[in-house]
CSV table of C-alpha atoms in Angstrom, one decimal:
chain,number,residue,atom,x,y,z
F,1,UNK,CA,-6.9,-5.0,3.6
F,2,UNK,CA,-9.0,-5.1,1.2
F,3,UNK,CA,-10.8,-0.8,0.9
F,4,UNK,CA,-12.9,0.4,-1.8
F,5,UNK,CA,-11.6,3.5,-3.5
F,6,UNK,CA,-12.8,6.6,-1.5
F,7,UNK,CA,-12.0,5.3,1.1
F,8,UNK,CA,-8.2,4.7,-0.4
F,9,UNK,CA,-8.0,8.5,-1.4
F,10,UNK,CA,-9.1,9.2,2.2
F,11,UNK,CA,-6.0,7.5,3.6
F,12,UNK,CA,-3.5,9.0,2.0
F,13,UNK,CA,-2.0,11.7,4.0
F,14,UNK,CA,-3.7,11.0,7.1
F,15,UNK,CA,-0.4,10.0,9.0
F,16,UNK,CA,2.5,11.4,9.3
F,17,UNK,CA,5.6,9.2,9.9
F,18,UNK,CA,9.1,9.1,11.0
F,19,UNK,CA,11.5,7.8,8.2
F,20,UNK,CA,13.4,4.3,7.8
F,21,UNK,CA,16.1,3.7,9.2
F,22,UNK,CA,17.9,2.5,6.3
F,23,UNK,CA,20.5,5.3,6.9
F,24,UNK,CA,21.4,4.1,9.8
F,25,UNK,CA,25.0,2.5,10.0
F,26,UNK,CA,25.3,-1.9,10.1
F,27,UNK,CA,27.1,-4.1,8.7
F,28,UNK,CA,27.2,-5.9,5.8
F,29,UNK,CA,24.8,-9.4,7.8
F,30,UNK,CA,23.0,-6.6,9.4
F,31,UNK,CA,21.8,-5.2,6.7
F,32,UNK,CA,21.2,-8.5,4.9
F,33,UNK,CA,19.5,-9.0,7.5
F,34,UNK,CA,16.8,-6.2,7.5
F,35,UNK,CA,16.5,-6.9,4.2
F,36,UNK,CA,15.6,-9.8,4.2
F,37,UNK,CA,12.9,-9.7,7.3
F,38,UNK,CA,11.3,-7.1,5.1
F,39,UNK,CA,11.2,-8.5,2.2
F,40,UNK,CA,10.1,-12.0,3.5
F,41,UNK,CA,7.0,-9.6,5.7
F,42,UNK,CA,6.4,-8.2,2.3
F,43,UNK,CA,6.5,-10.9,0.4
F,44,UNK,CA,3.5,-12.8,2.6
F,45,UNK,CA,1.4,-9.2,2.2
F,46,UNK,CA,1.8,-9.0,-1.4
F,47,UNK,CA,-0.3,-12.9,-1.3
F,48,UNK,CA,-2.1,-12.3,0.7
F,49,UNK,CA,-3.3,-8.8,-1.6
F,50,UNK,CA,-3.1,-11.4,-4.1
F,51,UNK,CA,-5.8,-13.1,-2.1
F,52,UNK,CA,-8.2,-10.8,-2.2
F,53,UNK,CA,-8.2,-10.5,-5.7
F,54,UNK,CA,-8.6,-13.8,-6.5
F,55,UNK,CA,-12.5,-13.2,-4.4
F,56,UNK,CA,-13.1,-9.9,-6.0
F,57,UNK,CA,-12.9,-11.5,-9.7
F,58,UNK,CA,-12.9,-15.0,-9.5
F,59,UNK,CA,-16.4,-14.3,-7.5
F,60,UNK,CA,-15.3,-16.8,-4.4
F,61,UNK,CA,-17.2,-17.7,-1.6
F,62,UNK,CA,-15.8,-16.9,1.8
F,63,UNK,CA,-16.8,-18.1,4.8
F,64,UNK,CA,-15.8,-16.4,7.3
F,65,UNK,CA,-13.0,-12.9,7.5
F,66,UNK,CA,-11.6,-12.6,4.5
F,67,UNK,CA,-9.0,-10.8,5.7
F,68,UNK,CA,-7.7,-14.5,8.3
F,69,UNK,CA,-8.7,-16.6,4.8
F,70,UNK,CA,-6.6,-14.4,2.5
F,71,UNK,CA,-4.2,-13.6,5.3
F,72,UNK,CA,-4.5,-18.4,5.2
F,73,UNK,CA,-3.9,-19.1,1.6
F,74,UNK,CA,-0.1,-16.5,1.2
F,75,UNK,CA,1.0,-18.7,3.6
F,76,UNK,CA,-0.1,-21.7,2.3
F,77,UNK,CA,1.6,-20.9,-0.9
F,78,UNK,CA,5.2,-19.8,0.7
F,79,UNK,CA,4.7,-23.5,2.2
F,80,UNK,CA,3.4,-24.7,-1.0
F,81,UNK,CA,6.5,-23.9,-3.5
F,82,UNK,CA,9.1,-21.3,-1.7
F,83,UNK,CA,10.4,-25.0,-0.1
F,84,UNK,CA,13.1,-24.5,1.5
F,85,UNK,CA,13.0,-20.3,2.2
F,86,UNK,CA,9.1,-21.2,3.4
F,87,UNK,CA,10.8,-21.6,7.2
F,88,UNK,CA,12.7,-18.7,7.0
F,89,UNK,CA,10.1,-16.1,5.1
F,90,UNK,CA,7.1,-17.1,7.7
F,91,UNK,CA,9.3,-17.4,10.8
F,92,UNK,CA,10.1,-13.9,9.2
F,93,UNK,CA,6.4,-12.8,8.9
F,94,UNK,CA,4.9,-14.3,12.0
F,95,UNK,CA,7.9,-12.6,14.1
F,96,UNK,CA,7.1,-9.5,12.2
F,97,UNK,CA,2.8,-10.3,13.8
F,98,UNK,CA,4.3,-10.9,17.1
F,99,UNK,CA,5.9,-7.5,16.8
F,100,UNK,CA,3.6,-5.7,15.7
F,101,UNK,CA,1.1,-6.7,18.4
F,102,UNK,CA,4.1,-5.4,20.8
F,103,UNK,CA,4.3,-2.0,20.0
F,104,UNK,CA,0.8,-1.5,20.5
F,105,UNK,CA,-0.1,1.7,23.1
F,106,UNK,CA,0.3,0.9,26.3
F,107,UNK,CA,-3.7,1.7,26.9
F,108,UNK,CA,-5.1,-1.7,25.3
F,109,UNK,CA,-7.3,-2.6,22.7
F,110,UNK,CA,-10.0,0.3,22.0
F,111,UNK,CA,-13.8,-1.1,20.4
F,112,UNK,CA,-12.4,-0.8,17.1
F,113,UNK,CA,-9.8,-3.7,17.3
F,114,UNK,CA,-12.3,-6.6,18.5
F,115,UNK,CA,-14.7,-5.3,15.4
F,116,UNK,CA,-12.9,-4.7,13.0
F,117,UNK,CA,-12.0,-6.7,10.4
F,118,UNK,CA,-8.8,-7.9,10.5
F,119,UNK,CA,-7.9,-10.1,14.1
F,120,UNK,CA,-5.5,-9.4,16.0
F,121,UNK,CA,-1.7,-8.9,15.4
F,122,UNK,CA,-1.1,-11.4,18.0
F,123,UNK,CA,-4.3,-13.7,16.6
F,124,UNK,CA,-3.1,-13.5,13.1
F,125,UNK,CA,0.7,-14.6,14.4
F,126,UNK,CA,-0.3,-17.7,16.1
F,127,UNK,CA,-2.6,-18.4,12.7
F,128,UNK,CA,0.1,-18.5,11.2
F,129,UNK,CA,3.0,-20.8,12.9
F,130,UNK,CA,-0.2,-23.2,13.4
F,131,UNK,CA,-0.7,-23.9,9.8
F,132,UNK,CA,2.9,-23.6,9.5
F,133,UNK,CA,3.4,-26.5,12.2
F,134,UNK,CA,0.0,-28.3,11.2
F,135,UNK,CA,1.9,-29.1,7.9
F,136,UNK,CA,5.0,-30.3,9.1
F,137,UNK,CA,4.9,-31.0,12.6
F,138,UNK,CA,8.8,-31.8,12.9
F,139,UNK,CA,10.0,-28.8,10.7
F,140,UNK,CA,7.9,-26.0,12.0
F,141,UNK,CA,7.4,-27.1,16.1
F,142,UNK,CA,9.9,-25.3,17.4
F,143,UNK,CA,8.6,-22.0,15.4
F,144,UNK,CA,5.0,-22.1,16.6
F,145,UNK,CA,6.6,-22.9,20.5
F,146,UNK,CA,8.8,-19.7,20.1
F,147,UNK,CA,5.5,-18.0,19.9
F,148,UNK,CA,3.9,-19.5,22.8
F,149,UNK,CA,1.8,-22.0,20.7
F,150,UNK,CA,1.1,-24.9,23.0
F,151,UNK,CA,1.8,-28.4,22.0
F,152,UNK,CA,-1.6,-29.9,22.5
F,153,UNK,CA,-3.0,-26.8,19.7
F,154,UNK,CA,0.3,-27.0,17.3
F,155,UNK,CA,-1.0,-31.3,17.7
F,156,UNK,CA,-4.2,-30.1,15.7
F,157,UNK,CA,-3.7,-27.5,13.6
F,158,UNK,CA,-2.8,-30.5,11.5
F,159,UNK,CA,-6.3,-30.4,10.7
F,160,UNK,CA,-6.3,-26.8,10.8
F,161,UNK,CA,-3.8,-27.3,7.8
F,162,UNK,CA,-5.5,-29.4,6.0
F,163,UNK,CA,-9.4,-27.6,6.0
F,164,UNK,CA,-7.1,-24.8,4.4
F,165,UNK,CA,-5.2,-26.2,2.2
F,166,UNK,CA,-8.3,-27.9,1.0
F,167,UNK,CA,-10.7,-25.9,0.7
F,168,UNK,CA,-8.6,-22.9,-1.6
F,169,UNK,CA,-7.2,-25.7,-3.6
F,170,UNK,CA,-10.8,-26.5,-4.8
F,171,UNK,CA,-11.9,-23.0,-4.9
F,172,UNK,CA,-8.9,-21.6,-7.2
F,173,UNK,CA,-9.3,-24.7,-9.3
F,174,UNK,CA,-11.3,-23.2,-12.0
F,175,UNK,CA,-9.0,-20.7,-12.6
F,176,UNK,CA,-5.8,-22.8,-12.4
F,177,UNK,CA,-3.9,-21.7,-16.0
F,178,UNK,CA,-3.6,-24.4,-18.0
F,179,UNK,CA,-2.4,-23.3,-21.1
F,180,UNK,CA,-3.7,-19.7,-22.7
F,181,UNK,CA,-3.1,-16.1,-20.1
F,182,UNK,CA,-5.4,-14.1,-18.6
F,183,UNK,CA,-5.5,-10.7,-18.8
F,184,UNK,CA,-2.2,-8.6,-18.2
F,185,UNK,CA,-1.1,-8.0,-14.3
F,186,UNK,CA,1.8,-4.0,-14.8
F,187,UNK,CA,4.4,-3.2,-12.2
F,188,UNK,CA,4.8,0.2,-11.3
F,189,UNK,CA,6.9,2.2,-8.7
F,190,UNK,CA,5.4,5.8,-8.4
F,191,UNK,CA,6.6,8.6,-6.6
F,192,UNK,CA,8.1,8.4,-2.9
F,193,UNK,CA,9.4,10.8,-0.5
F,194,UNK,CA,13.4,11.3,-0.8
F,195,UNK,CA,13.8,9.5,3.0
F,196,UNK,CA,12.7,7.2,0.9
F,197,UNK,CA,15.4,6.1,-1.7
F,198,UNK,CA,16.8,3.1,-0.1
F,199,UNK,CA,13.4,1.9,0.4
F,200,UNK,CA,12.5,2.0,-3.0
F,201,UNK,CA,16.1,0.4,-4.1
F,202,UNK,CA,15.4,-2.7,-2.0
F,203,UNK,CA,12.0,-3.1,-3.6
F,204,UNK,CA,12.7,-2.8,-7.1
F,205,UNK,CA,16.5,-4.4,-6.8
F,206,UNK,CA,14.5,-7.3,-5.3
F,207,UNK,CA,11.7,-7.3,-8.4
F,208,UNK,CA,9.6,-8.7,-5.7
F,209,UNK,CA,6.5,-7.2,-7.2
F,210,UNK,CA,7.1,-7.9,-10.5
F,211,UNK,CA,7.9,-11.8,-8.6
F,212,UNK,CA,4.4,-11.2,-7.2
F,213,UNK,CA,3.1,-10.6,-10.6
F,214,UNK,CA,4.2,-13.2,-12.4
F,215,UNK,CA,3.2,-15.3,-10.2
F,216,UNK,CA,-0.2,-14.2,-10.5
F,217,UNK,CA,0.1,-14.6,-15.0
F,218,UNK,CA,1.2,-18.6,-14.9
F,219,UNK,CA,-0.5,-19.6,-12.3
F,220,UNK,CA,-3.7,-18.2,-12.7
F,221,UNK,CA,-5.7,-17.2,-15.6
F,222,UNK,CA,-7.5,-13.7,-14.6
F,223,UNK,CA,-10.6,-11.5,-16.0
F,224,UNK,CA,-9.7,-8.3,-15.6
F,225,UNK,CA,-6.6,-6.0,-15.9
F,226,UNK,CA,-4.4,-5.6,-12.3
F,227,UNK,CA,-2.0,-2.8,-11.8
F,228,UNK,CA,1.1,-3.1,-8.9
F,229,UNK,CA,2.4,-0.4,-7.4
F,230,UNK,CA,4.4,0.0,-4.8
F,231,UNK,CA,4.2,4.0,-3.6
F,232,UNK,CA,4.1,6.5,-0.8
F,233,UNK,CA,1.0,6.3,0.8
F,234,UNK,CA,0.5,7.9,3.9
F,235,UNK,CA,0.1,4.9,6.7
F,236,UNK,CA,1.9,1.6,6.8
F,237,UNK,CA,-0.2,-0.9,5.2
F,238,UNK,CA,-1.2,-2.8,1.6
F,239,UNK,CA,-3.7,-2.2,-0.1
F,240,UNK,CA,-6.4,-4.1,-2.8
F,241,UNK,CA,-8.9,-2.0,-4.5
F,242,UNK,CA,-12.0,-3.3,-6.7
F,243,UNK,CA,-12.9,-0.8,-8.3
F,244,UNK,CA,-9.4,0.2,-10.1
F,245,UNK,CA,-7.9,-3.9,-9.8
F,246,UNK,CA,-5.4,-2.2,-7.9
F,247,UNK,CA,-2.8,-3.6,-5.4
F,248,UNK,CA,-0.8,-0.9,-3.7
F,249,UNK,CA,2.5,-1.7,-1.8
F,250,UNK,CA,3.2,1.6,0.7
F,251,UNK,CA,7.0,1.9,0.8
F,252,UNK,CA,5.7,2.5,4.8
F,253,UNK,CA,5.1,-1.0,4.8
F,254,UNK,CA,8.8,-2.3,4.3
F,255,UNK,CA,10.7,1.1,5.5
F,256,UNK,CA,8.8,-0.2,9.0
F,257,UNK,CA,9.6,-3.5,8.8
F,258,UNK,CA,12.8,-2.6,8.7
F,259,UNK,CA,12.7,-0.3,11.1
F,260,UNK,CA,11.8,-3.1,13.9
F,261,UNK,CA,13.9,-5.2,12.3
F,262,UNK,CA,16.9,-2.7,12.7
F,263,UNK,CA,15.3,-1.5,16.0
F,264,UNK,CA,13.8,-4.3,18.1
F,265,UNK,CA,14.0,-7.5,16.6
F,266,UNK,CA,18.1,-7.9,15.2
F,267,UNK,CA,19.1,-6.8,19.1
F,268,UNK,CA,17.0,-9.5,20.3
F,269,UNK,CA,18.6,-11.9,18.4
F,270,UNK,CA,22.0,-10.7,18.3
F,271,UNK,CA,21.8,-10.7,22.6
F,272,UNK,CA,19.9,-14.8,22.5
F,273,UNK,CA,23.3,-15.4,20.2
F,274,UNK,CA,25.5,-13.7,21.9
F,275,UNK,CA,24.0,-16.2,25.5
F,276,UNK,CA,23.9,-19.3,22.9
F,277,UNK,CA,27.4,-19.1,21.8
F,278,UNK,CA,28.1,-18.6,26.2
F,279,UNK,CA,26.6,-21.1,27.1
F,280,UNK,CA,28.4,-23.5,24.9
F,281,UNK,CA,31.2,-21.9,25.7
F,282,UNK,CA,31.2,-22.2,29.0
F,283,UNK,CA,30.1,-26.4,27.8
F,284,UNK,CA,33.1,-27.2,26.5
F,285,UNK,CA,35.0,-25.8,28.9
């Protein structure tokens, strides 16, 4: 999310959130899966915010919603640079948006959902899945099918991928680093409530903020220094604040996706895995 600094300040402390479920009794495998899901969604959102940074610092043209454009950039970067991990990272990310849609209050949509700067969560899930399957149909069709993208749309997603990839490469080409580095990108982990200590530990141990900073400095020549922080900010979100050249990841963001996995996604995945196992056993008899 790209916001003016005055709005960022106004939002702080606006929401009271429950503590993350990190302390729940989980097996090592379950905890590792929850951490992986959390970090995969966090990596995509960090690249999303870096997209806002690029638009601002490089004065890039954006034809359409900026939020959609930087969603696409984050997805393209992962597809291009994360190799064999891309499939897992993006599968978790489309699930993140898909399950976020399911958490919508029963009253349904309000007008602000349609005039806001973001597309609906379900649209973001479909758009990511479209770029995935558009990049490699055989590799990603099962993920696109799983979230409900029909085959005829999956086939046309190759055009979406080609357009998005060509467009981003063209506008970023003049800003790619060849030899000299640009301005510095610094990382800080700021104050947090005790309930987020485990989340802070997960983020620090993974060095995901440092990875984002390294990626920016090694690949592009930015013109102004940038600060990337993780901090307690009162809501489930991440921000780019142009006036401060500041990317902010809220601890609540990571905590929310950890909880989402433990409370909703993990039970469903385990249920379907058990069903598949029972089916295989039955067929083997």
